[in-house]
mmCIF file of C-alpha atoms in Angstrom:
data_model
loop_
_atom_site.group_PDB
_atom_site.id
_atom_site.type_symbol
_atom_site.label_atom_id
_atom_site.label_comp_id
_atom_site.label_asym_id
_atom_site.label_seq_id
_atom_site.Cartn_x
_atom_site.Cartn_y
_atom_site.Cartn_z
ATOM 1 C CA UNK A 56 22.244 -6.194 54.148
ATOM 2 C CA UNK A 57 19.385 -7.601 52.687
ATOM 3 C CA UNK A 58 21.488 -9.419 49.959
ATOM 4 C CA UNK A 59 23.983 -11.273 53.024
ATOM 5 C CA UNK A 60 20.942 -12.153 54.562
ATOM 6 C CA UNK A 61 19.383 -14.040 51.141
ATOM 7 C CA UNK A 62 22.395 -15.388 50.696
ATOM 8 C CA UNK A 63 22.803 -16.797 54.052
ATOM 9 C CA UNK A 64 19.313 -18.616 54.059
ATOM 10 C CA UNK A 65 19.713 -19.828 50.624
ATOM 11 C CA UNK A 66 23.396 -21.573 51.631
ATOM 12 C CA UNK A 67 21.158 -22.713 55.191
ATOM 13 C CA UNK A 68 18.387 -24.221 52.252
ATOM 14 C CA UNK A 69 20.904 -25.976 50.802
ATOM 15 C CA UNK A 70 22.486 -27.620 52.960
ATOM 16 C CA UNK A 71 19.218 -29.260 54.262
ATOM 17 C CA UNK A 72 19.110 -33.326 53.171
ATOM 18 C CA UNK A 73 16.535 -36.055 54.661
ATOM 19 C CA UNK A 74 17.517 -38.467 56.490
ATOM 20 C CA UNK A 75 16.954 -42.109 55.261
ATOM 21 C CA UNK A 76 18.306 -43.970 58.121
ATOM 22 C CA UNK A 77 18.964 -43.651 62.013
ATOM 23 C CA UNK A 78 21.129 -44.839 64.462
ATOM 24 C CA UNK A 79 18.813 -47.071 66.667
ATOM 25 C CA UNK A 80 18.768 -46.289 70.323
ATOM 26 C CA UNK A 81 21.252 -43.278 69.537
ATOM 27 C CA UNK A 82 20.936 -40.853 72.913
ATOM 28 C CA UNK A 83 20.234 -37.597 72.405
ATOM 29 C CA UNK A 84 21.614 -35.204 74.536
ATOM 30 C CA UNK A 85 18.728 -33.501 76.853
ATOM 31 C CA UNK A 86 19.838 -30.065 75.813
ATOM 32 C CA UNK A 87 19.431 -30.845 72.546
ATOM 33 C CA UNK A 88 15.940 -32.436 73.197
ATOM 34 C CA UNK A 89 14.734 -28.931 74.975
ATOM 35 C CA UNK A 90 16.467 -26.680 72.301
ATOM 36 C CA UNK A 91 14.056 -28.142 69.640
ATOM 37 C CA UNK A 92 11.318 -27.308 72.039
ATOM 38 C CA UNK A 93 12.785 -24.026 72.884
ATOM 39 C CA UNK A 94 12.643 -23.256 68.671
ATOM 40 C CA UNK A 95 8.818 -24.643 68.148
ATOM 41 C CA UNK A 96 8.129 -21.300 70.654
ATOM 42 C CA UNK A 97 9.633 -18.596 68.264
ATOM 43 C CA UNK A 98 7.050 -19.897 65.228
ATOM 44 C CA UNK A 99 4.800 -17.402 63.965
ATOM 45 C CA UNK A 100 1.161 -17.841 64.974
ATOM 46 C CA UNK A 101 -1.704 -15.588 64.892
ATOM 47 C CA UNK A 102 -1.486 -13.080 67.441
ATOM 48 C CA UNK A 103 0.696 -15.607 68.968
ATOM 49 C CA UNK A 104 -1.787 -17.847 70.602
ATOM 50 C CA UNK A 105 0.214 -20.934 69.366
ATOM 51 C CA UNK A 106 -2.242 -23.602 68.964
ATOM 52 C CA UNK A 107 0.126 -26.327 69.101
ATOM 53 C CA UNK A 108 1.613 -28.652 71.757
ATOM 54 C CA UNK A 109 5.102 -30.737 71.020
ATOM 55 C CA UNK A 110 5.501 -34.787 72.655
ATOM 56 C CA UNK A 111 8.892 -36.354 72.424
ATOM 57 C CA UNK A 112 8.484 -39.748 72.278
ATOM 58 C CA UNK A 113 11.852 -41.916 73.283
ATOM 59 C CA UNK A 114 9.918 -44.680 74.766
ATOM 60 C CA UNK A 115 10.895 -47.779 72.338
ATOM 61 C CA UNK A 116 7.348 -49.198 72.941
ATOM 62 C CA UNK A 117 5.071 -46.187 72.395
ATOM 63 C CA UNK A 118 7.329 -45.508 69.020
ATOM 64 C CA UNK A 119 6.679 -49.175 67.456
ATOM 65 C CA UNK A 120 3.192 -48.534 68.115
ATOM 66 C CA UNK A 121 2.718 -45.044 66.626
ATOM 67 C CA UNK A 122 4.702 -46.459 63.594
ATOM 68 C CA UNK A 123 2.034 -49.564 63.863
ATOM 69 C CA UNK A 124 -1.012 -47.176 63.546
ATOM 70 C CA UNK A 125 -0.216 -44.119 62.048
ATOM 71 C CA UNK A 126 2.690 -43.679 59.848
ATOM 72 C CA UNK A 127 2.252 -44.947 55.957
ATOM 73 C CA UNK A 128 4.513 -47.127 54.434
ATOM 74 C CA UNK A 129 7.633 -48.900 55.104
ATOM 75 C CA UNK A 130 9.699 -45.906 55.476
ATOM 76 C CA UNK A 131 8.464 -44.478 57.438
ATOM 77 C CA UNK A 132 7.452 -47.299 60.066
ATOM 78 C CA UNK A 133 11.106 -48.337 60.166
ATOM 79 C CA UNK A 134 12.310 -44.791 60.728
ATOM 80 C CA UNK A 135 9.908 -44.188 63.223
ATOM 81 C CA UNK A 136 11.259 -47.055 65.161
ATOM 82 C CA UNK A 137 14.738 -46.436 64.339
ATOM 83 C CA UNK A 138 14.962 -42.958 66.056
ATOM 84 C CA UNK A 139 16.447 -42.489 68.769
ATOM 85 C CA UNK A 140 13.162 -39.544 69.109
ATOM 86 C CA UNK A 141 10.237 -38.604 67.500
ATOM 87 C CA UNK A 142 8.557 -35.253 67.602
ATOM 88 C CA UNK A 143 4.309 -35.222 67.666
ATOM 89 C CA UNK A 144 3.372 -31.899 67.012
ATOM 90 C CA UNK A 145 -0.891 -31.681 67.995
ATOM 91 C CA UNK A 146 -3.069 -29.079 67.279
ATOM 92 C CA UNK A 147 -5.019 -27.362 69.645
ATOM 93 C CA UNK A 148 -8.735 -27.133 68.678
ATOM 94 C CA UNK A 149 -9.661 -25.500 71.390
ATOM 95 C CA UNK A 150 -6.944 -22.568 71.829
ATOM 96 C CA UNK A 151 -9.403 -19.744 73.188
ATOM 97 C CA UNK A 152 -9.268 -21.903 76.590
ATOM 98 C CA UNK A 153 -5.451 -20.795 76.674
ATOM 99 C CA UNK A 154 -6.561 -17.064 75.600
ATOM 100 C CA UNK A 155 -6.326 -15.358 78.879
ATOM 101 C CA UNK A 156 -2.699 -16.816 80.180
ATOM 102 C CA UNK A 157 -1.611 -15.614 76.647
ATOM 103 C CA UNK A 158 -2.599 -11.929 77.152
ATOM 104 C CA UNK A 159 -1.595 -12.181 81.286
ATOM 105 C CA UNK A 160 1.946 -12.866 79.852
ATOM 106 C CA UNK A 161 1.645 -10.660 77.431
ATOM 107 C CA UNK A 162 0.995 -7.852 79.506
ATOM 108 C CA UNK A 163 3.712 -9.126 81.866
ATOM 109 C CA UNK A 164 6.551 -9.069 78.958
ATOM 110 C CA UNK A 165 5.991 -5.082 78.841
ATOM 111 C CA UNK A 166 6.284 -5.383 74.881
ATOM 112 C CA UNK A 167 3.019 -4.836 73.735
ATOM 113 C CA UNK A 168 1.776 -1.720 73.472
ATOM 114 C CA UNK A 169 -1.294 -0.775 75.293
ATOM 115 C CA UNK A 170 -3.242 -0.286 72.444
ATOM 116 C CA UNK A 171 -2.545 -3.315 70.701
ATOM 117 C CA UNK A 172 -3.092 -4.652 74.294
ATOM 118 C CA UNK A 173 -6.578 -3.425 74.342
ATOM 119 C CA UNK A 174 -7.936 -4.708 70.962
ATOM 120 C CA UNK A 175 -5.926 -7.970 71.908
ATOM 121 C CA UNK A 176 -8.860 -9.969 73.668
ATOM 122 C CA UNK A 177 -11.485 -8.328 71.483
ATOM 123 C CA UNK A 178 -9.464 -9.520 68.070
ATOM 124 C CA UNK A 179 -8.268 -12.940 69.091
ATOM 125 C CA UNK A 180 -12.152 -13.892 70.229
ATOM 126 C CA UNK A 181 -13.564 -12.681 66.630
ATOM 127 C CA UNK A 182 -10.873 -15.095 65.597
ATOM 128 C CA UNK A 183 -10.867 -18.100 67.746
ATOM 129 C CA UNK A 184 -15.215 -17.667 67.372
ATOM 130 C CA UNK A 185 -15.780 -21.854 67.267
ATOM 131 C CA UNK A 186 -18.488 -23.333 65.168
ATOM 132 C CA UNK A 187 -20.167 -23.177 61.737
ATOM 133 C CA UNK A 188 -22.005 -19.517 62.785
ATOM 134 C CA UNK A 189 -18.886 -17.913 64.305
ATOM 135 C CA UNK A 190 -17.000 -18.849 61.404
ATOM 136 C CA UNK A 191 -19.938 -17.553 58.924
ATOM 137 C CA UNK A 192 -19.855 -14.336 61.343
ATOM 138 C CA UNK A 193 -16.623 -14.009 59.992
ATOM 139 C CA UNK A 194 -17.085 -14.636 57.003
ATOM 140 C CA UNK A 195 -19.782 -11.650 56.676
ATOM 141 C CA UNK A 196 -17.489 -9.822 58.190
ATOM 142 C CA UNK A 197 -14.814 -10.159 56.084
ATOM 143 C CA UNK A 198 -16.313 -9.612 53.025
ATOM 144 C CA UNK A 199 -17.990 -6.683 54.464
ATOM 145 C CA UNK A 200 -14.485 -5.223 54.395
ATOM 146 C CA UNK A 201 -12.907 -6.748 51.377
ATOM 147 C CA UNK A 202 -14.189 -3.562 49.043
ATOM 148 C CA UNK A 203 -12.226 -1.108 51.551
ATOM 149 C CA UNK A 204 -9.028 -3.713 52.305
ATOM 150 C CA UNK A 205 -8.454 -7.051 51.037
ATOM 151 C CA UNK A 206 -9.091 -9.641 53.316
ATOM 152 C CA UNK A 207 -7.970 -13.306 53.962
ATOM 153 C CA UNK A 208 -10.585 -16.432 53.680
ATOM 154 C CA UNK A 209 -11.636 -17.415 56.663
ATOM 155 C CA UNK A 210 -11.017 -21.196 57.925
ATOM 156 C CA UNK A 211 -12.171 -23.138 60.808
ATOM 157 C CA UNK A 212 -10.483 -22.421 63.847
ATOM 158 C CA UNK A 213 -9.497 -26.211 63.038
ATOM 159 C CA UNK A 214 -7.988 -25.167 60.127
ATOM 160 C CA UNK A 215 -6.381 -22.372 61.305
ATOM 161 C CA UNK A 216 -4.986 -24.783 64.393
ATOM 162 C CA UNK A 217 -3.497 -27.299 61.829
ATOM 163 C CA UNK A 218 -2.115 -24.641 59.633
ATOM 164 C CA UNK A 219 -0.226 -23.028 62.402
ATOM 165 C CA UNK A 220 0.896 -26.557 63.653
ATOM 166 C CA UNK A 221 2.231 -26.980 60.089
ATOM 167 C CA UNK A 222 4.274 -23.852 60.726
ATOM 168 C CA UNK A 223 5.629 -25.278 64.067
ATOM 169 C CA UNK A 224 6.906 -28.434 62.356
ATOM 170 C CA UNK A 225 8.480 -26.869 59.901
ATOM 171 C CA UNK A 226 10.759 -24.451 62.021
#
C-alpha cells in the first residue's frame, strides 16, 4: 500500500546519519565496492543516457592529493584521507558520443516499445543539441509549446549533465 511504502522510506530517512570519522585503511569488501556501482546504474536520467561516470579511489596517494586540491576545509581533507574509499562521480559533457550504444542496448533489452524506440534517437538529439544555438533551438521550441503543455526550462546540456550526476550521488 501506498501508506507501508511512505512509511518504510520515511523509517529508511531516518535512520540516515553522516559520518564524522573513518577507520583509516579499513578494507572494503570488493562486493561491496561493485554493489555501490551496481546502484549508481538504477538512477533516473533523461531517457536514460546517464551522463555520469563513477572512480573509486583506494589509492592512499591519489586520495591525499584530491583532499590537497579539491576538497574545502578541514573536514573534509581529513575524511578524504581517512577513507578507506572515495567515490568521484564526473559528468559527462559530451553524452551524445555514448547515444548510439544506449539505444543498441536498448533495443537489445526487448523493453522498449517500438514506438518509443523510434522517436528515441530523434528526442535524445533535440536534447543532447550542444552549444549556445542548439540550446536557444530549444528554447524556441519550448516555448512554442508552453501555451498547449507546460514545459520545463531548458539548461545546457552541461547543466543537465551535472544535474543528473547530482542524482547519481545521491542514490
Amino acid at each position: 500500500s501506498v501508506r507501508a511504502a511512505a512509511d518504510a522510506f520515511r523509517k529508511l530517512a531516518k535512520s540516515r546519519h553522516s559520518c564524522r570519522r573513518f577507520q583509516p585503511n579499513r578494507p572494503l569488501p570488493k562486493e561491496m565496492l561493485n554493489d555501490m556501482l551496481q546502484t549508481t546504474l538504477t538512477s533516473p536520467s533523461g531517457f536514460n543516457i546517464q551522463p555520469t561516470n563513477v572512480i573509486i579511489l583506494q589509492n592512499q596517494d591519489i586520495k591525499q592529493e584530491l583532499a590537497k586540491t579539491s576538497m574545502l576545509g578541514a573536514g573534509n581533507i581529513y575524511r578524504t584521507i581517512d577513507s578507506s574509499a572515495v567515490a568521484v562521480f564526473l559528468s559527462d559533457l559530451q553524452p551524445h558520443k555514448r547515444l548510439q550504444r544506449i539505444i543498441e542496448l536498448e533495443k537489445e533489452s526487448g523493453v522498449r516499445s517500438k514506438d518509443y524506440l523510434s522517436t528515441l534517437p530523434i528526442v535524445t538529439s533535440f536534447l543532447m543539441g550542444e552549444g549556445k544555438v542548439a540550446t536557444l533551438m530549444k528554447q524556441v521550441a519550448t516555448d512554442a509549446m508552453s501555451p498547449v503543455k507546460p514545459m520545463p526550462t531548458i539548461d545546457s546540456i552541461q547543466a543537465w549533465s551535472y544535474k543528473n550526476t547530482a542524482l547519481v550521488a545521491q542514490t
